[in-house]
Structure formats: C-alpha cells, structure tokens
Short mmCIF file of N, CA and C in Angstrom, two decimals:
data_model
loop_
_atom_site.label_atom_id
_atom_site.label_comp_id
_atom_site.label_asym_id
_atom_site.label_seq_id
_atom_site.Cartn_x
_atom_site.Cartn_y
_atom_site.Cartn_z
N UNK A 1500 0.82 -1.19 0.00
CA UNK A 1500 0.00 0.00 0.00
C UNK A 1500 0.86 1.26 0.00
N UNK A 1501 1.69 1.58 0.90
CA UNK A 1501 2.76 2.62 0.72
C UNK A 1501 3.42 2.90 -0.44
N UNK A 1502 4.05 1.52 -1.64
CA UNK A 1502 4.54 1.73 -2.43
C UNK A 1502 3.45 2.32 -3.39
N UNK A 1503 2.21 2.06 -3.29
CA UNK A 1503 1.30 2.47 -4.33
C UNK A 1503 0.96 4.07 -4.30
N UNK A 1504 1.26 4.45 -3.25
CA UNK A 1504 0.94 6.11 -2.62
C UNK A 1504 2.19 6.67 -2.73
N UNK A 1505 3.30 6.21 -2.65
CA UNK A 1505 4.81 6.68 -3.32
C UNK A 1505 4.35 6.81 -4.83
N UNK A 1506 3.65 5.67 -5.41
CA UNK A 1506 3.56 6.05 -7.05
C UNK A 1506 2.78 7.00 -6.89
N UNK A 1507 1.84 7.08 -6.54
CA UNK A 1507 0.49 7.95 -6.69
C UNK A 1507 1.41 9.60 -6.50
N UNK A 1508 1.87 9.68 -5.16
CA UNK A 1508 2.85 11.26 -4.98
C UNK A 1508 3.66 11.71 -6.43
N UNK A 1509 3.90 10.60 -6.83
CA UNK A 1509 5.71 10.48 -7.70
C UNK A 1509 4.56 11.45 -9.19
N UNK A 1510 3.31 10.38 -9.60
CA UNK A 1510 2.44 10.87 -10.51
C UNK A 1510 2.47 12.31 -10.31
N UNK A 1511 1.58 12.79 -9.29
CA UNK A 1511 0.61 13.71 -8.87
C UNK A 1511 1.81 15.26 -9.09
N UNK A 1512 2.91 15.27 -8.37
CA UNK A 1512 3.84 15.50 -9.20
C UNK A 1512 4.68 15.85 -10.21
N UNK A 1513 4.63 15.06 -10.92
CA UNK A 1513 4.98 15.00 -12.01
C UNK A 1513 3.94 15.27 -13.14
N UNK A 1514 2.70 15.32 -12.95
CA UNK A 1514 2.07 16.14 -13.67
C UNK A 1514 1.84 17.40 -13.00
N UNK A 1515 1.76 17.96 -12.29
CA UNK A 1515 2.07 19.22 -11.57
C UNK A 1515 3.27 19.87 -12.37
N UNK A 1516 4.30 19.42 -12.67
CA UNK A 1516 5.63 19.98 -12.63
C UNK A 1516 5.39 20.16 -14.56
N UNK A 1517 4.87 19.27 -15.23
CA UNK A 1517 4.81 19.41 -16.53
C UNK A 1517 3.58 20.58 -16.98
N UNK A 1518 2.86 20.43 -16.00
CA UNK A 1518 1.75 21.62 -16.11
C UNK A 1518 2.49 23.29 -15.52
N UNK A 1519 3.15 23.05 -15.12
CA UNK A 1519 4.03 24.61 -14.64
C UNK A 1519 5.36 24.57 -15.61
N UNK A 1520 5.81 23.62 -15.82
CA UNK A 1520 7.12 23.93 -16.47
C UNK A 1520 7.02 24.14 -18.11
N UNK A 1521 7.25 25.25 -19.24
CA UNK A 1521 6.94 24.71 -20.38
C UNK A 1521 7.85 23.87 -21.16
N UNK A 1522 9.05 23.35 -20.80
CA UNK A 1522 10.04 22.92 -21.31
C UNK A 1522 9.77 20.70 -20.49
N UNK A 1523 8.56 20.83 -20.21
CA UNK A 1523 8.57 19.34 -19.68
C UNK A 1523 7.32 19.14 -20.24
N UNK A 1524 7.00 17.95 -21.24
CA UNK A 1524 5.34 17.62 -21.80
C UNK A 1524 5.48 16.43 -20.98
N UNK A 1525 4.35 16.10 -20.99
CA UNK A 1525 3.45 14.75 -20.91
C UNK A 1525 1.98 15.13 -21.66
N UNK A 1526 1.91 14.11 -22.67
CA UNK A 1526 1.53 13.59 -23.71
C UNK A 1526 -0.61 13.57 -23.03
N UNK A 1527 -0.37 12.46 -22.12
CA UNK A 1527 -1.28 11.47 -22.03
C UNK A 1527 -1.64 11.23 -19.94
N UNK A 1528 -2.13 10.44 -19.92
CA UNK A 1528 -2.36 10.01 -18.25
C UNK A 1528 -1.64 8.96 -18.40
N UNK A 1529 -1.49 8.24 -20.05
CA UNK A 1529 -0.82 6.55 -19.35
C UNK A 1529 0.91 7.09 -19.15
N UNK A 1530 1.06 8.09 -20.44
CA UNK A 1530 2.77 8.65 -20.04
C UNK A 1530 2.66 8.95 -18.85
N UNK A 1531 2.19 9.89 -18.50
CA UNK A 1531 2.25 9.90 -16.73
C UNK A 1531 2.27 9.17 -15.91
N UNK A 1532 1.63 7.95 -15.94
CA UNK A 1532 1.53 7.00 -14.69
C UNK A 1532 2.91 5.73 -15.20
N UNK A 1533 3.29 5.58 -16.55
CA UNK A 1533 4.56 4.89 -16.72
C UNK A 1533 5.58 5.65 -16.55
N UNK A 1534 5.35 7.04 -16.96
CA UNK A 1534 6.79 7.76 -16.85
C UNK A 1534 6.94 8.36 -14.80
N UNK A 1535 6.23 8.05 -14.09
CA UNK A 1535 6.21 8.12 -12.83
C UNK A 1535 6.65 7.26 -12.42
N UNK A 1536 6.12 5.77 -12.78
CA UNK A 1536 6.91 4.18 -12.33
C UNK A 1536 8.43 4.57 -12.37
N UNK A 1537 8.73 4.61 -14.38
CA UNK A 1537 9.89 4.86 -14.63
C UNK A 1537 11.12 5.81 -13.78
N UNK A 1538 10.47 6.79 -13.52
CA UNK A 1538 11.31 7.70 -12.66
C UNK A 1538 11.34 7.53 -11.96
N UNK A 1539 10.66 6.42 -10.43
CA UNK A 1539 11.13 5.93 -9.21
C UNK A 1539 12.04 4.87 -9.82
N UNK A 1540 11.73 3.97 -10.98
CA UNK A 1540 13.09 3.11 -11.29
C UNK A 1540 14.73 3.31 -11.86
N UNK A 1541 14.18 4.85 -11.74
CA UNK A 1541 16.01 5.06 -12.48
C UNK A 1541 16.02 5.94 -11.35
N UNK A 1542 15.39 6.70 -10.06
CA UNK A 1542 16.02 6.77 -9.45
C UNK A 1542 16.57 6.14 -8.40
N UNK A 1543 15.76 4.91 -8.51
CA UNK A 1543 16.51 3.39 -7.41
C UNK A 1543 17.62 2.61 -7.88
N UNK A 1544 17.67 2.69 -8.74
CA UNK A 1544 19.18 2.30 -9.92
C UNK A 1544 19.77 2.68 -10.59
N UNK A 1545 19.44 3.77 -11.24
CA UNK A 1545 20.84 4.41 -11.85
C UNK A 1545 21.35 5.73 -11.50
N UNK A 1546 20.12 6.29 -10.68
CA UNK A 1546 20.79 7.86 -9.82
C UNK A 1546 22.00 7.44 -8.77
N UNK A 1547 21.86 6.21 -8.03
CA UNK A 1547 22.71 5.86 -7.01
C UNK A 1547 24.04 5.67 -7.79
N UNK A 1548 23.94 4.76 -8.42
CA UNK A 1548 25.25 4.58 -9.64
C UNK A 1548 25.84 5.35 -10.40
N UNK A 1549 24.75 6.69 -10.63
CA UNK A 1549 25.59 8.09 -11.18
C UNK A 1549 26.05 9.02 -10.34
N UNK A 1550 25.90 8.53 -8.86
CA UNK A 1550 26.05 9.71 -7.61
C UNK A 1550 27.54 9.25 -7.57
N UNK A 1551 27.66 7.29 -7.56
CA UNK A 1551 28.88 6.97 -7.28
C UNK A 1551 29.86 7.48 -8.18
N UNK A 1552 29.77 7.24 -9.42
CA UNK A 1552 30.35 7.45 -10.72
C UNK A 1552 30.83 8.88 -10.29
N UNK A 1553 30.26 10.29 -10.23
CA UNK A 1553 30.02 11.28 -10.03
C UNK A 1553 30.61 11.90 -8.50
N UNK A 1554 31.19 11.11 -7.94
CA UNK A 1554 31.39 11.21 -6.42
C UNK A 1554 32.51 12.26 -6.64
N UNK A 1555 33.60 12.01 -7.37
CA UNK A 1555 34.49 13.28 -7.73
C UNK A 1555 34.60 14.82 -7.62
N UNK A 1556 34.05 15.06 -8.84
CA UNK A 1556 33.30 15.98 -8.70
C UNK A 1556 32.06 16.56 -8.33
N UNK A 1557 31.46 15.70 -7.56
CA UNK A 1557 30.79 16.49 -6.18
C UNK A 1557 31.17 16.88 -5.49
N UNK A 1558 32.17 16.23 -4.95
CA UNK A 1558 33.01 17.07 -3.60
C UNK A 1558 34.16 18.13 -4.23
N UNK A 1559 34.16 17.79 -5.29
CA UNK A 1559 34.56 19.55 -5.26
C UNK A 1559 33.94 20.57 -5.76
N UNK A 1560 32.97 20.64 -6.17
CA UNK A 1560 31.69 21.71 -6.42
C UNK A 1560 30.78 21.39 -5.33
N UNK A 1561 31.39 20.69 -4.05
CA UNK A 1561 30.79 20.81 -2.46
C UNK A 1561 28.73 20.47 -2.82
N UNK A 1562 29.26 19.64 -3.81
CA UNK A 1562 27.26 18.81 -3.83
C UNK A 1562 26.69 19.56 -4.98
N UNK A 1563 26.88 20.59 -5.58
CA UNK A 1563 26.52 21.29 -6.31
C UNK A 1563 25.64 20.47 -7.58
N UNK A 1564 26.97 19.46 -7.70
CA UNK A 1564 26.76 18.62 -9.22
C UNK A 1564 25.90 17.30 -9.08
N UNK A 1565 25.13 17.15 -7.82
CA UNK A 1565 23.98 16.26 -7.62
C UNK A 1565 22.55 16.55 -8.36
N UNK A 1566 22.73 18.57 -8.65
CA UNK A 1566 21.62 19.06 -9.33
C UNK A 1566 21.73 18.44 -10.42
N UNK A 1567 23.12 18.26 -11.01
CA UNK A 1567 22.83 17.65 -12.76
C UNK A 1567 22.65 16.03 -12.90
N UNK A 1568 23.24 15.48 -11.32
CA UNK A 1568 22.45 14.12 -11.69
C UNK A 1568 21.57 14.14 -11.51
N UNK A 1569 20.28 14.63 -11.01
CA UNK A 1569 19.44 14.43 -10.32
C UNK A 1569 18.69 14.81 -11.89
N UNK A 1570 19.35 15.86 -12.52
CA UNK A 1570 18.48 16.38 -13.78
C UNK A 1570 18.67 15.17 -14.89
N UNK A 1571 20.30 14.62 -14.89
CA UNK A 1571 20.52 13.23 -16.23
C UNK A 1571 19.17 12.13 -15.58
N UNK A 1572 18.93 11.55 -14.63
CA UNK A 1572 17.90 10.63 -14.04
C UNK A 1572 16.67 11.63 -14.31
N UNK A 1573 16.59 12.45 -14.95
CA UNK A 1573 15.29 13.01 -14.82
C UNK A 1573 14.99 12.91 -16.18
N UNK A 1574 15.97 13.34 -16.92
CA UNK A 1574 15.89 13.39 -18.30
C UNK A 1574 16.53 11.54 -19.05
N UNK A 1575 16.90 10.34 -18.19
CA UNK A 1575 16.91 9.62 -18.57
C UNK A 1575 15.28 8.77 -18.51
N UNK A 1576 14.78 8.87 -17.45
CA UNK A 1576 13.58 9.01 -17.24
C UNK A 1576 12.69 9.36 -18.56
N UNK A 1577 12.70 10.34 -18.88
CA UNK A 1577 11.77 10.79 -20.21
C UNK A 1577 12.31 10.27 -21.42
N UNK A 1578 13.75 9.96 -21.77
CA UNK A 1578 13.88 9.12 -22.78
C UNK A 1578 13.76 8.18 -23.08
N UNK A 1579 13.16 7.23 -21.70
CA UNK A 1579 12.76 5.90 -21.63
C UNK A 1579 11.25 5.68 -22.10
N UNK A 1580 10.50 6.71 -21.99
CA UNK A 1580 8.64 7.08 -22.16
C UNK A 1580 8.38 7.51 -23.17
N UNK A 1581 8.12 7.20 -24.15
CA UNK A 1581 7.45 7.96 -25.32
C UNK A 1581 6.08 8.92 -24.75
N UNK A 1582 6.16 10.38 -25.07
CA UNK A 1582 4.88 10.74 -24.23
C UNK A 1582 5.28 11.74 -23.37
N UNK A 1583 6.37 11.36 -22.87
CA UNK A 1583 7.34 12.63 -21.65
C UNK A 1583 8.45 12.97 -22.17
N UNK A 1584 8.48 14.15 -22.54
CA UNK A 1584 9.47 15.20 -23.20
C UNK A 1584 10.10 16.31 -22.29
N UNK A 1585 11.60 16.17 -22.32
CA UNK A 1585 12.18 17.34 -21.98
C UNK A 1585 13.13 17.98 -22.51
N UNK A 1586 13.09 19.50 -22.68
CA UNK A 1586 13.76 20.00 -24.19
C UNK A 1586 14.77 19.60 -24.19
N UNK A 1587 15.37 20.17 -22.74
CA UNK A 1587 16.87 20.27 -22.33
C UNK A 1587 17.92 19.69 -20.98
N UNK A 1588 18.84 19.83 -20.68
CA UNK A 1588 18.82 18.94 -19.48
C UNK A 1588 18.65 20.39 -18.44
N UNK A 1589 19.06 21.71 -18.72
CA UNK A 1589 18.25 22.40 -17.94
C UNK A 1589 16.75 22.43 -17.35
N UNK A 1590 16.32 22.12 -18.39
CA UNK A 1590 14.75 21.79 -18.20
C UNK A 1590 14.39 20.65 -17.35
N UNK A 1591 15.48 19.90 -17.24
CA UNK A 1591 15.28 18.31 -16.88
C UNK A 1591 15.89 18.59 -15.37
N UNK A 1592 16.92 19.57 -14.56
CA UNK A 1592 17.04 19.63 -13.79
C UNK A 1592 15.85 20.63 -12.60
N UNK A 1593 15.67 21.44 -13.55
CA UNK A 1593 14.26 22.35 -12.72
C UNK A 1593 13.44 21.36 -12.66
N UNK A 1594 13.22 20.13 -13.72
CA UNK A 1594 11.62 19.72 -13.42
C UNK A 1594 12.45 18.88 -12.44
N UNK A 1595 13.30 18.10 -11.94
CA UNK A 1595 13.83 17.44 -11.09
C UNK A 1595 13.89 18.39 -9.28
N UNK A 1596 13.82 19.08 -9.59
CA UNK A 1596 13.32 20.18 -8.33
C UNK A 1596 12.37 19.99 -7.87
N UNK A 1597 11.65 20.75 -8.96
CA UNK A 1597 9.99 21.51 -8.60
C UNK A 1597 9.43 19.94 -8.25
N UNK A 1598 9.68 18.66 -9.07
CA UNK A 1598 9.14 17.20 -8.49
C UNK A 1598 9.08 16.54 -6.97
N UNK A 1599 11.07 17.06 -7.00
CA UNK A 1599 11.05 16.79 -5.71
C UNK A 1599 10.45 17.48 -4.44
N UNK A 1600 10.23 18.58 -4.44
CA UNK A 1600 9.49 19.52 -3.84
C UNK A 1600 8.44 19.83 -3.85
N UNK A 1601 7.58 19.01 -4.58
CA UNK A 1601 6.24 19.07 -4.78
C UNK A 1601 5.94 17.65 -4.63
N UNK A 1602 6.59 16.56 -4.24
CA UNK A 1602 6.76 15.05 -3.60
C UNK A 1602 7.20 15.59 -1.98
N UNK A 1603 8.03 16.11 -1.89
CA UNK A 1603 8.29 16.19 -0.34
C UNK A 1603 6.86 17.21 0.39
N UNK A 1604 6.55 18.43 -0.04
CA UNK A 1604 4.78 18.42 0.28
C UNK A 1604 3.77 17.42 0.56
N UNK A 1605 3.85 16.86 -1.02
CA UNK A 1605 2.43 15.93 -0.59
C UNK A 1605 3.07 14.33 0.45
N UNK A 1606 4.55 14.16 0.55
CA UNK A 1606 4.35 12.98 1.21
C UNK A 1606 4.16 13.75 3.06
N UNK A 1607 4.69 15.10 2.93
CA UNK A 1607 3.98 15.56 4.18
C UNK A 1607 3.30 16.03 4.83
N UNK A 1608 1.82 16.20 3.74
CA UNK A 1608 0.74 15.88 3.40
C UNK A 1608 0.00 14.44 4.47
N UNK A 1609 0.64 13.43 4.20
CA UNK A 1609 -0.05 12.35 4.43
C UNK A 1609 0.55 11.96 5.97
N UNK A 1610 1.59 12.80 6.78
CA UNK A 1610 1.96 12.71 7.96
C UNK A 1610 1.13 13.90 8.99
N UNK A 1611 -0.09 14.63 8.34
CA UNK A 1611 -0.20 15.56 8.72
C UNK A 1611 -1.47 14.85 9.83
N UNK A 1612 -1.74 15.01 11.35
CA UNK A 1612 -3.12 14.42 11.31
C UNK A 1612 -2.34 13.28 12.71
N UNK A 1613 -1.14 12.73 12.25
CA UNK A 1613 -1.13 11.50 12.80
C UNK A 1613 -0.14 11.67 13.96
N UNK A 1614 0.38 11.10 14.58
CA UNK A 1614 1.01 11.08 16.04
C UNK A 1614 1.66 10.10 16.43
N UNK A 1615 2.83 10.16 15.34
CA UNK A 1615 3.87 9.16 15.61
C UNK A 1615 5.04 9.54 16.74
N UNK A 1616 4.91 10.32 17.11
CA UNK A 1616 6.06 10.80 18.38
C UNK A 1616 6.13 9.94 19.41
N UNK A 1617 7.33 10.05 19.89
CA UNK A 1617 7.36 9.41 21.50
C UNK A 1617 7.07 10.37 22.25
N UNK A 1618 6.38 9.46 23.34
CA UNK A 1618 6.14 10.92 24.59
C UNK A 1618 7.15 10.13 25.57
N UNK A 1619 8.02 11.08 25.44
CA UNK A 1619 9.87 10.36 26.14
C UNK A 1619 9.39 11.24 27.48
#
C-alpha cells in the first residue's frame, strides 16, 4: 500500500511539474503513470550509480553537481517514455526540483493528522 501512494505522490507530481514547467510535456495520463513508475526506477538504480560514478566531482563543487544528476535521471527518465518530453537537461534539472518539492509536500501531506512521536 505505501509503495502504491509513493507512485500515486511520484504521478501527482509529475504532472504538476509538466503543467508549470513549459520545457517538460506529458503527452497522455498513461505517459504519466509509466513515466512516474519509470522515474522511481532510475532513481533506485541508476541515480545511485551516477552519484557513485560522479562522487568526484561532487566534492569539489561541495554537492553542487547532484543538481545535474538528479536532472541526467530526470531526463533519462523521459527518454525511456514515449509521451514525456524534456527539451533540455536544464529543463530536466528544474523539473527534477519543482518534483522533488512538490513530492516532499504531498508525502507531508499524508503525515499531517497522525502522532507518531514518543512521549519520552
């Protein structure tokens, strides 16, 4: 059930971000709901593997250059979907933002209400 509401955020999202950004399409609802799968699967396997790859020069642009992996997994993402277009990898790093930040809302969204604390 969680993983299905991770997709559902990842969607909700990601059409959000194509509806504000003009440099990001989605086509359709089915591009959306595959190109949402897709983009939790390249970022569970190949963002980690481009962070490693990439470990170099991160630490010396002090994290800086996580924005452009975060944008190549964003824009590898859409080359995998027929349907989800992004012009540029600039384009591909803003929509890699505004996603993540509009995923970190709604997943705290769904913590809002509840009362997981310890009473230490």
């Amino acid at each position: 059930m969680r993983l299905l509401l991770r997709w559902l955020v990842i969607a909700i999202s990601l059409g959000i971000t194509a509806y504000l950004l003009p440099g990001i399409g989605i086509r359709d609802w089915q591009a959306l709901i595959v190109g949402s799968a897709v983009l939790g699967l390249v970022n569970a396997i190949a963002k980690p593997v481009l962070t490693v790859l990439t470990f170099p020069i991160t630490v010396l642009t002090l994290g800086l250059f996580l924005f452009v992996v975060n944008g190549l997994s964003f824009a590898l993402a859409a080359w995998f979907v027929p349907g989800f277009e992004v012009l540029n990898l600039g384009w591909a790093m803003l929509g890699a933002i505004v996603v993540s930040i509009i995923s970190w809302f709604l997943s705290g969204l769904d913590d809002v209400g509840s009362d997981d604390r310890d009473d230490r």
